[in-house]
XYZ file of C-alpha atoms in Angstrom:
698
model
C -48.240 -21.577 -36.833
C -50.373 -23.048 -34.010
C -51.783 -21.058 -31.105
C -49.244 -22.703 -28.786
C -46.216 -21.503 -30.758
C -44.530 -18.132 -30.316
C -42.061 -16.241 -32.479
C -38.883 -14.736 -31.005
C -37.275 -11.495 -32.244
C -34.623 -13.566 -34.073
C -37.354 -15.372 -36.052
C -37.120 -18.724 -34.285
C -40.281 -20.531 -33.167
C -40.687 -21.892 -29.642
C -43.186 -24.198 -27.970
C -43.563 -26.041 -24.671
C -44.836 -29.604 -24.961
C -46.030 -32.210 -22.482
C -44.420 -35.633 -22.674
C -46.107 -38.974 -22.016
C -44.133 -42.128 -21.271
C -41.281 -40.184 -19.655
C -40.391 -41.503 -16.205
C -36.798 -40.508 -15.522
C -33.980 -38.149 -16.398
C -32.578 -40.783 -18.761
C -35.723 -40.556 -20.911
C -35.368 -36.774 -21.104
C -31.694 -37.020 -22.021
C -32.412 -39.450 -24.886
C -35.129 -37.209 -26.315
C -32.851 -34.170 -26.063
C -29.979 -35.910 -27.851
C -32.255 -37.129 -30.628
C -33.990 -33.779 -31.194
C -30.759 -31.790 -31.079
C -29.534 -33.897 -34.001
C -32.554 -32.882 -36.128
C -31.750 -30.165 -38.662
C -33.235 -26.826 -37.716
C -33.551 -27.499 -33.986
C -31.990 -24.668 -31.975
C -32.859 -25.940 -28.506
C -34.484 -28.992 -26.942
C -34.509 -28.990 -23.148
C -36.726 -31.141 -20.946
C -37.503 -31.460 -17.261
C -38.053 -34.891 -15.712
C -39.967 -33.404 -12.788
C -42.609 -31.532 -14.793
C -42.421 -33.919 -17.793
C -42.311 -31.007 -20.187
C -39.896 -29.949 -22.900
C -39.025 -26.550 -24.335
C -38.459 -26.641 -28.107
C -36.944 -23.867 -30.231
C -36.459 -24.294 -33.979
C -35.825 -22.555 -37.285
C -39.192 -22.510 -39.063
C -37.496 -22.570 -42.470
C -35.930 -25.974 -41.737
C -38.404 -27.876 -39.550
C -41.713 -27.623 -37.702
C -43.531 -28.942 -34.649
C -45.087 -31.863 -36.564
C -41.635 -33.160 -37.555
C -40.365 -32.769 -33.983
C -43.376 -34.512 -32.444
C -42.933 -37.373 -34.930
C -39.261 -37.586 -33.925
C -40.295 -37.889 -30.285
C -42.890 -40.498 -31.232
C -40.236 -42.506 -33.051
C -38.460 -42.930 -29.711
C -41.547 -44.436 -28.122
C -42.881 -41.325 -26.362
C -45.885 -39.110 -27.033
C -45.684 -35.309 -27.218
C -48.428 -32.713 -27.479
C -48.506 -28.938 -26.933
C -48.754 -28.019 -23.275
C -52.079 -26.290 -22.659
C -52.393 -24.765 -19.147
C -56.136 -24.301 -19.640
C -56.656 -28.073 -19.803
C -56.219 -30.481 -16.935
C -53.216 -32.682 -17.536
C -54.137 -36.398 -17.442
C -50.869 -37.673 -15.982
C -51.964 -38.594 -12.471
C -55.572 -39.542 -13.286
C -54.341 -42.026 -15.924
C -52.689 -44.027 -13.135
C -55.770 -44.303 -10.936
C -57.382 -47.069 -13.045
C -54.302 -49.329 -13.034
C -53.809 -48.581 -9.328
C -57.421 -49.530 -8.505
C -57.183 -52.793 -10.455
C -53.865 -53.697 -8.816
C -55.280 -52.919 -5.365
C -58.423 -54.992 -5.941
C -56.419 -57.946 -7.266
C -53.904 -57.705 -4.424
C -56.608 -57.949 -1.742
C -58.114 -61.052 -3.373
C -54.734 -62.664 -4.043
C -53.736 -62.133 -0.422
C -56.934 -63.893 0.701
C -56.112 -66.855 -1.554
C -52.481 -66.855 -0.403
C -53.509 -67.020 3.242
C -55.647 -70.039 2.392
C -52.683 -71.709 0.671
C -50.334 -70.905 3.571
C -52.815 -72.429 6.015
C -53.165 -75.407 3.693
C -49.432 -76.060 3.829
C -49.824 -76.597 7.541
C -53.121 -78.497 7.460
C -52.210 -80.824 4.567
C -54.400 -79.249 1.867
C -54.887 -81.643 -1.003
C -52.747 -81.136 -4.123
C -55.811 -80.760 -6.308
C -57.250 -77.995 -4.129
C -53.887 -76.257 -3.926
C -53.463 -76.452 -7.676
C -56.919 -74.953 -8.169
C -56.005 -72.101 -5.788
C -52.793 -71.468 -7.731
C -54.591 -71.380 -11.106
C -57.225 -69.071 -9.649
C -54.429 -66.806 -8.418
C -52.838 -66.873 -11.877
C -56.099 -65.808 -13.499
C -56.664 -63.034 -10.958
C -53.096 -61.802 -11.353
C -53.333 -61.486 -15.150
C -55.269 -58.152 -15.175
C -52.771 -56.644 -12.774
C -49.814 -57.801 -14.866
C -51.136 -56.995 -18.322
C -53.251 -53.911 -17.519
C -51.767 -52.291 -14.416
C -48.255 -53.388 -15.327
C -48.604 -51.714 -18.744
C -47.692 -48.460 -16.994
C -44.173 -49.896 -16.762
C -43.772 -52.373 -19.607
C -45.434 -50.125 -22.224
C -42.675 -47.463 -22.142
C -40.027 -50.134 -21.578
C -41.006 -52.125 -24.678
C -41.234 -48.957 -26.813
C -37.757 -48.012 -25.671
C -36.362 -51.484 -26.373
C -37.747 -51.358 -29.931
C -35.487 -48.341 -30.436
C -32.478 -49.972 -28.779
C -32.796 -48.151 -25.464
C -33.309 -49.056 -21.828
C -35.077 -46.932 -19.235
C -35.737 -47.241 -15.525
C -38.887 -49.206 -16.451
C -36.784 -51.940 -18.084
C -35.618 -53.703 -14.896
C -39.079 -53.272 -13.336
C -40.703 -54.888 -16.391
C -38.239 -57.780 -16.302
C -38.918 -58.253 -12.590
C -42.712 -58.342 -13.125
C -42.716 -60.767 -16.058
C -39.977 -63.027 -14.710
C -41.842 -63.390 -11.404
C -45.178 -64.026 -13.132
C -43.679 -66.466 -15.634
C -41.861 -68.334 -12.869
C -45.097 -68.590 -10.886
C -46.919 -70.006 -13.918
C -44.089 -72.511 -14.443
C -44.248 -73.653 -10.811
C -48.040 -73.944 -11.086
C -47.687 -76.169 -14.156
C -45.203 -78.340 -12.241
C -47.605 -78.575 -9.307
C -45.105 -76.944 -6.958
C -46.296 -75.622 -3.617
C -44.437 -72.300 -3.897
C -45.662 -69.601 -6.289
C -45.250 -65.815 -6.223
C -48.470 -64.345 -7.592
C -49.019 -62.384 -4.388
C -45.510 -60.969 -4.701
C -45.904 -59.797 -8.292
C -49.289 -58.116 -7.637
C -48.051 -56.429 -4.466
C -44.967 -55.301 -6.364
C -47.096 -53.637 -9.065
C -49.403 -52.045 -6.481
C -46.563 -50.550 -4.416
C -44.747 -49.286 -7.514
C -47.929 -47.595 -8.743
C -48.483 -45.944 -5.376
C -44.946 -44.586 -5.579
C -45.539 -43.363 -9.144
C -48.787 -41.574 -8.151
C -47.133 -39.889 -5.161
C -44.162 -38.934 -7.324
C -46.384 -37.271 -9.926
C -48.440 -35.531 -7.240
C -45.315 -34.026 -5.681
C -43.863 -33.219 -9.102
C -46.993 -31.256 -9.968
C -46.397 -29.037 -6.933
C -43.009 -28.163 -8.399
C -42.933 -26.234 -11.639
C -46.424 -24.725 -11.265
C -45.407 -21.057 -11.659
C -45.533 -20.903 -15.444
C -48.740 -22.915 -15.536
C -50.399 -20.611 -13.006
C -49.286 -17.505 -14.894
C -50.692 -18.708 -18.197
C -53.928 -19.744 -16.509
C -54.412 -16.095 -15.505
C -54.963 -15.263 -19.176
C -57.736 -17.831 -19.485
C -60.414 -15.207 -18.729
C -63.324 -13.582 -20.521
C -62.918 -10.017 -21.821
C -65.662 -7.420 -22.366
C -64.835 -6.035 -25.822
C -66.303 -2.757 -27.091
C -68.502 -2.973 -30.197
C -70.569 -0.541 -32.234
C -73.684 -1.492 -30.265
C -72.128 -1.825 -26.801
C -69.952 -4.618 -25.426
C -69.599 -8.354 -26.030
C -67.984 -11.065 -23.901
C -65.195 -12.949 -25.699
C -62.347 -15.252 -24.568
C -59.170 -13.257 -23.948
C -57.263 -15.253 -26.577
C -59.599 -13.880 -29.267
C -58.672 -10.263 -28.551
C -56.640 -8.385 -31.152
C -54.282 -5.406 -30.799
C -56.356 -2.249 -31.091
C -59.462 -3.710 -29.432
C -60.942 -1.672 -26.605
C -62.104 -3.552 -23.522
C -63.952 -2.646 -20.341
C -62.636 -4.034 -17.036
C -64.622 -3.804 -13.812
C -63.129 -3.618 -10.310
C -62.203 -7.095 -9.086
C -61.592 -8.453 -12.601
C -58.296 -9.510 -14.139
C -56.721 -7.570 -16.983
C -57.159 -9.915 -20.005
C -54.278 -8.636 -22.176
C -51.515 -6.036 -22.265
C -52.752 -2.563 -23.088
C -52.858 1.131 -22.209
C -55.355 2.838 -19.922
C -57.788 5.166 -21.720
C -59.692 6.649 -18.794
C -58.624 8.296 -15.542
C -56.593 7.007 -12.613
C -57.187 3.396 -11.448
C -55.435 1.116 -8.977
C -54.236 -2.376 -9.858
C -52.757 -5.285 -7.944
C -49.541 -6.208 -9.801
C -48.502 -8.982 -7.393
C -48.757 -11.737 -10.063
C -46.033 -9.934 -12.032
C -43.920 -8.108 -9.462
C -44.654 -9.709 -6.100
C -45.598 -6.238 -4.816
C -48.579 -6.631 -2.482
C -49.673 -2.972 -2.401
C -51.919 -1.585 -5.180
C -50.239 0.595 -7.813
C -51.722 3.755 -9.336
C -52.079 3.660 -13.140
C -52.697 6.949 -14.954
C -54.105 7.694 -18.413
C -51.965 6.277 -21.286
C -49.917 4.196 -18.821
C -49.503 0.466 -19.533
C -51.637 -2.257 -17.975
C -50.308 -5.822 -17.914
C -52.306 -9.019 -18.425
C -52.931 -10.975 -15.235
C -53.060 -7.938 -12.942
C -56.181 -7.465 -10.822
C -58.127 -4.215 -11.072
C -58.637 -2.874 -7.534
C -60.596 0.281 -8.409
C -62.542 0.663 -11.609
C -63.968 0.521 -14.116
C -61.083 0.816 -16.566
C -61.189 1.250 -20.325
C -58.137 -0.207 -22.051
C -56.822 -0.420 -25.607
C -55.174 -3.789 -26.246
C -51.527 -3.721 -27.368
C -50.305 -7.309 -26.928
C -52.196 -10.605 -26.634
C -51.449 -14.293 -26.226
C -47.801 -15.275 -26.419
C -46.771 -11.652 -27.024
C -48.175 -10.504 -23.660
C -45.706 -9.854 -20.867
C -47.292 -12.569 -18.714
C -46.750 -15.192 -21.436
C -43.156 -14.077 -21.982
C -42.471 -14.403 -18.265
C -44.073 -17.866 -18.221
C -41.900 -18.912 -21.180
C -38.789 -17.746 -19.334
C -39.837 -19.753 -16.284
C -40.315 -22.889 -18.385
C -36.953 -22.377 -20.039
C -35.310 -21.964 -16.636
C -36.929 -25.180 -15.356
C -35.645 -27.054 -18.418
C -32.121 -25.605 -18.297
C -29.645 -27.964 -16.657
C -26.855 -27.012 -14.306
C -23.597 -28.857 -13.789
C -24.951 -31.085 -11.014
C -27.974 -32.035 -13.135
C -25.715 -32.992 -16.045
C -23.708 -35.257 -13.726
C -26.894 -36.854 -12.356
C -28.204 -37.429 -15.890
C -24.984 -39.136 -16.970
C -25.191 -41.364 -13.896
C -28.814 -42.302 -14.632
C -28.054 -43.100 -18.296
C -25.360 -45.608 -17.433
C -27.029 -47.103 -14.388
C -29.798 -49.231 -15.958
C -27.389 -51.709 -17.640
C -25.608 -52.078 -14.284
C -28.960 -52.869 -12.656
C -29.592 -55.710 -15.124
C -26.086 -57.053 -14.608
C -26.603 -56.858 -10.838
C -29.831 -58.855 -11.034
C -28.200 -61.511 -13.218
C -25.170 -61.747 -10.919
C -27.447 -62.136 -7.900
C -29.381 -64.999 -9.489
C -26.272 -66.796 -10.759
C -24.507 -66.546 -7.398
C -27.398 -67.782 -5.287
C -28.672 -70.500 -7.624
C -25.493 -71.935 -9.154
C -22.895 -71.183 -6.469
C -24.643 -70.794 -3.116
C -27.021 -73.651 -3.882
C -30.259 -71.820 -3.107
C -33.444 -73.150 -4.637
C -34.781 -71.583 -7.830
C -37.526 -69.589 -6.151
C -35.232 -68.016 -3.551
C -32.604 -67.068 -6.165
C -35.299 -65.624 -8.403
C -36.745 -63.439 -5.621
C -33.258 -62.116 -4.814
C -32.718 -61.204 -8.476
C -36.124 -59.516 -8.611
C -35.341 -57.533 -5.451
C -32.083 -56.337 -6.997
C -33.846 -55.274 -10.204
C -36.489 -53.336 -8.301
C -34.488 -51.676 -5.551
C -31.623 -50.403 -7.720
C -33.501 -47.636 -9.497
C -31.826 -44.377 -10.573
C -35.013 -42.348 -10.001
C -33.796 -40.610 -6.860
C -30.548 -39.506 -8.501
C -32.352 -38.333 -11.639
C -34.880 -36.275 -9.648
C -32.382 -34.878 -7.122
C -31.678 -31.630 -8.962
C -34.839 -30.885 -11.020
C -37.057 -31.404 -7.948
C -35.301 -28.501 -6.234
C -34.696 -26.340 -9.316
C -38.341 -26.426 -10.402
C -39.402 -25.441 -6.892
C -36.880 -22.562 -6.860
C -38.161 -21.224 -10.192
C -41.699 -21.265 -8.751
C -40.748 -19.415 -5.576
C -38.724 -16.767 -7.392
C -41.538 -16.229 -9.884
C -44.011 -15.682 -7.051
C -41.605 -13.113 -5.609
C -41.415 -11.216 -8.906
C -38.033 -12.565 -10.035
C -37.679 -14.351 -13.375
C -34.850 -16.881 -13.375
C -33.861 -17.505 -16.991
C -31.513 -20.434 -16.422
C -31.418 -23.325 -13.979
C -27.628 -23.235 -14.222
C -27.742 -19.631 -12.984
C -29.296 -20.882 -9.741
C -26.163 -22.925 -9.049
C -23.906 -19.974 -9.881
C -25.962 -17.579 -7.752
C -25.372 -19.831 -4.744
C -21.603 -19.532 -5.243
C -21.162 -15.744 -5.615
C -18.512 -14.047 -3.498
C -18.871 -10.430 -4.737
C -21.534 -8.089 -6.077
C -20.787 -5.451 -8.725
C -23.354 -2.819 -9.665
C -23.783 0.114 -11.989
C -24.950 3.315 -10.272
C -27.195 5.445 -12.463
C -30.477 3.699 -13.236
C -29.454 0.658 -11.176
C -28.808 1.755 -7.606
C -30.528 5.058 -8.380
C -33.577 6.028 -10.419
C -33.689 8.487 -13.288
C -35.408 10.966 -10.969
C -33.380 13.853 -9.542
C -33.918 15.064 -5.987
C -33.258 18.774 -5.166
C -30.831 19.280 -2.296
C -31.319 22.577 -0.376
C -33.051 23.750 2.783
C -36.838 23.579 2.697
C -37.324 27.373 2.940
C -35.276 27.877 -0.226
C -37.161 25.122 -2.031
C -40.561 26.564 -1.065
C -39.513 30.032 -2.243
C -38.200 28.697 -5.575
C -41.061 26.258 -6.222
C -43.529 28.826 -7.745
C -40.917 29.674 -10.368
C -40.080 26.041 -11.057
C -43.783 25.224 -11.551
C -43.876 27.427 -14.633
C -40.944 25.754 -16.413
C -40.641 22.528 -18.410
C -36.896 22.175 -17.743
C -36.099 18.753 -16.180
C -34.380 20.292 -13.154
C -37.259 22.702 -12.572
C -39.773 19.875 -12.930
C -37.846 17.814 -10.370
C -37.987 20.726 -7.937
C -41.681 21.259 -8.592
C -42.344 17.558 -8.074
C -40.562 17.586 -4.728
C -42.380 20.747 -3.544
C -45.667 21.072 -5.482
C -46.944 24.677 -5.650
C -48.898 26.861 -8.080
C -46.834 28.724 -10.660
C -46.213 32.423 -10.022
C -48.509 34.652 -12.086
C -45.867 37.168 -13.163
C -43.296 34.740 -14.597
C -41.101 35.361 -17.596
C -38.748 32.721 -19.001
C -35.475 33.071 -20.857
C -35.195 29.882 -22.901
C -32.399 27.600 -21.707
C -31.375 29.990 -18.927
C -34.043 30.454 -16.271
C -37.156 32.107 -14.847
C -37.715 35.597 -13.456
C -40.594 37.342 -11.635
C -41.414 41.033 -11.489
C -40.586 41.216 -7.768
C -36.953 40.232 -8.471
C -36.915 36.472 -7.812
C -34.635 34.544 -10.195
C -34.241 30.793 -10.754
C -31.902 29.364 -13.368
C -28.333 28.601 -14.317
C -25.359 30.098 -12.496
C -24.691 32.481 -15.401
C -28.334 33.586 -15.477
C -28.264 34.433 -11.768
C -24.810 36.023 -12.128
C -22.538 33.722 -10.127
C -19.475 31.677 -10.980
C -19.874 28.001 -10.022
C -17.274 25.257 -10.100
C -19.443 22.624 -8.402
C -19.898 19.257 -10.085
C -23.274 17.817 -10.905
C -26.596 19.298 -11.989
C -27.647 22.531 -10.228
C -29.992 25.514 -10.235
C -29.393 28.884 -8.562
C -32.057 30.885 -6.798
C -32.013 34.502 -5.669
C -34.631 36.690 -3.939
C -34.403 40.478 -4.454
C -31.255 41.683 -2.643
C -30.415 38.400 -0.882
C -27.323 36.325 -1.841
C -27.848 33.598 -4.485
C -28.427 30.102 -3.123
C -27.349 26.917 -4.890
C -29.846 24.084 -5.322
C -27.915 20.905 -6.057
C -29.439 17.687 -7.295
C -28.846 14.148 -6.175
C -30.038 11.008 -7.894
C -32.900 9.341 -6.062
C -31.852 6.008 -4.527
C -33.813 2.977 -5.632
C -36.529 1.781 -3.296
C -34.990 -0.832 -1.035
C -31.394 0.295 -1.581
C -30.619 0.514 2.148
C -32.108 -2.969 2.717
C -30.053 -4.250 -0.219
C -26.807 -2.883 1.209
C -27.589 -4.175 4.697
C -28.454 -7.593 3.287
C -25.147 -7.795 1.414
C -23.269 -6.988 4.637
C -25.158 -9.704 6.499
C -24.357 -12.171 3.703
C -20.682 -11.172 3.802
C -20.765 -10.055 0.172
C -18.677 -6.973 -0.729
C -20.214 -4.442 -3.148
C -18.261 -2.607 -5.841
C -19.746 0.224 -7.893
C -18.590 0.466 -11.507
C -20.065 3.678 -12.888
C -19.602 5.690 -16.035
C -20.394 8.901 -14.106
C -17.874 11.529 -13.056
C -15.814 10.995 -9.938
C -17.551 13.638 -7.813
C -21.014 12.221 -8.432
C -19.979 8.639 -7.665
C -17.984 9.695 -4.608
C -20.923 11.596 -3.081
C -23.292 8.701 -3.655
C -20.846 6.125 -2.245
C -20.112 8.223 0.833
C -23.812 8.851 1.493
C -24.509 5.115 1.519
C -21.364 3.795 3.195
C -19.909 2.175 0.082
C -16.116 2.127 0.162
C -15.231 0.319 -3.065
C -16.169 2.270 -6.195
C -14.787 3.247 -9.574
C -15.950 6.172 -11.713
C -15.775 6.988 -15.443
C -15.834 3.295 -16.353
C -16.399 2.505 -20.024
C -18.100 -0.765 -21.038
C -14.632 -2.114 -21.897
C -13.317 -1.126 -18.463
C -16.202 -2.862 -16.714
C -15.605 -5.969 -18.801
C -11.882 -5.933 -18.003
C -12.598 -5.594 -14.274
C -14.837 -8.668 -14.273
C -12.447 -10.776 -16.316
C -9.354 -9.858 -14.349
C -10.615 -11.022 -10.933
C -10.972 -14.454 -9.367
C -14.260 -13.767 -7.637
C -17.641 -15.293 -8.473
C -19.435 -12.058 -9.326
C -23.096 -11.091 -9.415
C -23.419 -8.126 -11.784
C -26.406 -5.785 -11.489
C -26.989 -3.351 -14.350
C -29.688 -1.729 -16.455
C -28.234 -0.024 -19.527
C -26.984 -0.964 -22.958
C -23.456 -0.163 -21.802
C -23.840 -2.758 -19.015
C -24.659 -5.629 -21.396
C -21.046 -6.834 -21.927
C -20.434 -6.919 -18.169
C -23.747 -8.665 -17.539
C -22.795 -11.365 -20.032
C -19.288 -11.788 -18.605
C -20.280 -12.061 -14.922
C -20.740 -15.408 -13.183
C -24.405 -14.504 -12.832
C -26.214 -11.265 -13.652
C -29.426 -9.430 -12.840
C -31.406 -6.553 -14.274
C -34.825 -4.937 -13.948
C -37.907 -5.367 -16.107
C -37.761 -1.570 -16.583
C -34.205 -1.768 -17.939
C -33.242 -1.718 -21.612
C -34.127 -4.808 -23.646
C -30.426 -5.433 -24.254
C -29.715 -5.527 -20.507
C -32.662 -7.842 -19.866
C -31.516 -10.220 -22.607
C -27.999 -10.390 -21.169
C -29.148 -10.965 -17.562
C -29.753 -14.327 -15.892
C -32.340 -12.886 -13.500
C -34.910 -10.186 -14.229
C -36.482 -8.365 -11.289
C -40.018 -7.396 -12.243
C -40.042 -4.836 -9.434
C -37.170 -2.313 -9.616
C -36.011 -3.040 -6.088
C -32.471 -4.404 -5.640
C -33.335 -5.640 -2.132
C -35.261 -8.515 -3.778
C -31.891 -10.016 -4.700
C -31.033 -10.740 -1.061
C -33.702 -13.423 -0.470
C -32.955 -14.733 -3.985
C -29.315 -15.281 -3.008
C -30.397 -16.963 0.226
C -32.820 -19.160 -1.719
C -30.100 -20.189 -4.177
C -27.799 -21.186 -1.327
C -30.598 -23.120 0.351
C -31.408 -24.839 -2.952
C -27.749 -25.795 -3.397
C -27.760 -27.451 0.029
C -30.957 -29.359 -0.727
C -29.600 -30.583 -4.077
C -26.466 -31.869 -2.347
C -28.653 -33.543 0.283
C -30.680 -35.249 -2.447
C -27.604 -36.448 -4.311
C -26.022 -37.761 -1.104
C -29.253 -39.494 -0.189
C -29.471 -41.108 -3.651
C -25.887 -42.346 -3.380
C -26.364 -43.596 0.190
C -29.626 -45.326 -0.773
C -27.909 -47.376 -3.474
C -24.833 -48.071 -1.337
C -27.065 -49.556 1.379
C -29.881 -51.232 -0.540
C -27.946 -52.972 -3.322
C -25.759 -55.074 -0.972
C -28.827 -55.848 1.158
C -30.721 -57.069 -1.903
C -27.778 -59.123 -3.156
C -27.415 -60.656 0.307
C -31.037 -61.797 0.176
C -32.190 -59.595 3.036
C -34.747 -57.654 0.960
C -37.916 -59.189 -0.411
C -39.240 -57.852 -3.736
C -42.088 -56.148 -1.840
C -39.731 -54.367 0.533
C -37.517 -53.460 -2.436
C -40.497 -51.885 -4.225
C -41.468 -49.965 -1.096
C -37.920 -48.655 -0.642
C -37.591 -47.663 -4.317
C -40.876 -45.748 -4.321
C -40.073 -44.133 -0.992
C -36.674 -42.938 -2.220
C -38.256 -40.933 -5.058
C -40.920 -39.490 -2.769
C -38.287 -38.448 -0.218
C -36.254 -36.609 -2.875
C -39.312 -34.762 -4.178
C -40.575 -33.935 -0.685
C -37.146 -32.616 0.272
C -37.311 -30.211 -2.679
C -40.620 -28.872 -1.383
C -38.865 -27.778 1.825
C -37.366 -24.886 -0.127
C -38.626 -21.561 1.215
C -37.820 -17.923 0.491
C -37.057 -15.722 3.480
C -38.189 -12.107 3.477
């Protein structure tokens, strides 16, 4: 298995690859269909914006070499995506662009001379020489710069396919061939300037498109780049510097303040502070104590730190998060599927449109050959499905990036669409809206008096009390196992029976008594999650009702709901009951849960969320994973999803309007090939730039 491949718990192998020769959603769709027909392939999902594909396969039936060969058989090139290497996509276009630009400037100078000659009666011999000189100058632009378009188009045609490059290639070669034919005939009108300008403008559009595309879908790349650091590994004679990818579980490394953690591990020395913002979005430093986990990519604020490595490479949390981000960017929603189907069927219509335009103008309208040809070329160039194909992935890739930066892992692009449509939020209580920590509920004088007794006990309730009011343990303590604590001066802390009272109250409790004073009850409430109040306020502002479905007893759920102004709640809910509730309603529900018993409900909801600290089962079932256990982070995520939905609709409407307007104009002869090329390139740039308008609030 190569260093770029990772193994999932179910034994499947996954890899992200970069694709060369891919220029539209139709290309991605063809590769997906072909790979999904290969035995052993579990998943093949690509993204036209990032030009990458996520592959998952059964190692017993196939391997990456077979899959890359299958991609190559379609006329494309695939290689493992390596975030540590600069991708050559945009730089590979600069040479063809420079040649096309140089040729265009010289051709324009010759064309001006010819145009002036038409007025000043330039001799036919001189004009012919100028035309042949233009033909020679144009050749490098056509056969070198134009290879960016006709190379993929010809490879696709050899496999019986057409791509968006097909009509562009036909337009380039038809115009060049027609110009050569007119030159041979000694005609005054040739179109070398048009074909070179066409190539130059199309290449400018392609460069801008790739530049904007690179700004979308950068989250996973940036995360993986954080692991491309040098680690200081402990040896028998001291320390040695090694690349982080050469570390092994069990290695001990030294990290200085200001350095990045090179791998997942556990802290061996005393308290340090780390910046976990790359993982959680939390800007404040976090205290890490001895034997607590450290995650790769985090920045050490105070140090030094000694760490024992536990996970490296693709097994590190940072790599797993990056893989989820890539999978989300590749996952298609309903609108993307519709756009892909449109793009697949559009290219043949483009060719038919160009042919119809030529036939009408030349054979019916009586236009001369050159005019009819330029109209056909304009139709071929302007009617490009690029804008429609990029409409959804341009926004989805940007959304995945923004959510990742905010500490939210979106596992499915389709979930982004569903998140924008939710009408209700359902949440578990214990461990979801609350933490596992218990908070003692009594007046402060009672807590201070009981704290010295609690400090000497290991009982969870006593430890919670001691944590809330830290004090030294009393020196004259005696403990009755499972019942309580007693001091020689008559203070007692323990169960109701131990203190000698009858209690019918619900929920966890301790009783405290001092000498001859009446016993006092210390109740315990679950500690609300950080950000709970902001979460509830945000839901109200969004107009989203919240329902609690909890397995806890009625009294506990009722107290919590009343304390936080929640009116809709249900207690003693089994996993089956939660599942029934979700399936019986008509609402689009966002389910928030953390436990194994929440997994069925998380899977059944329209869209679901969990925390990185939740059980692995809950995380696997959820569509979104919050790296920071703060439910308030869902509010800007919901707003972002709704904003993304609006931008996708804007892009799709723009793509439809663009074709509705430009195709008739081209067929009517009102668009030159140069203006058609400019409009086509601009349409793709506008769609990509519109996706970059996406912003997260809060």
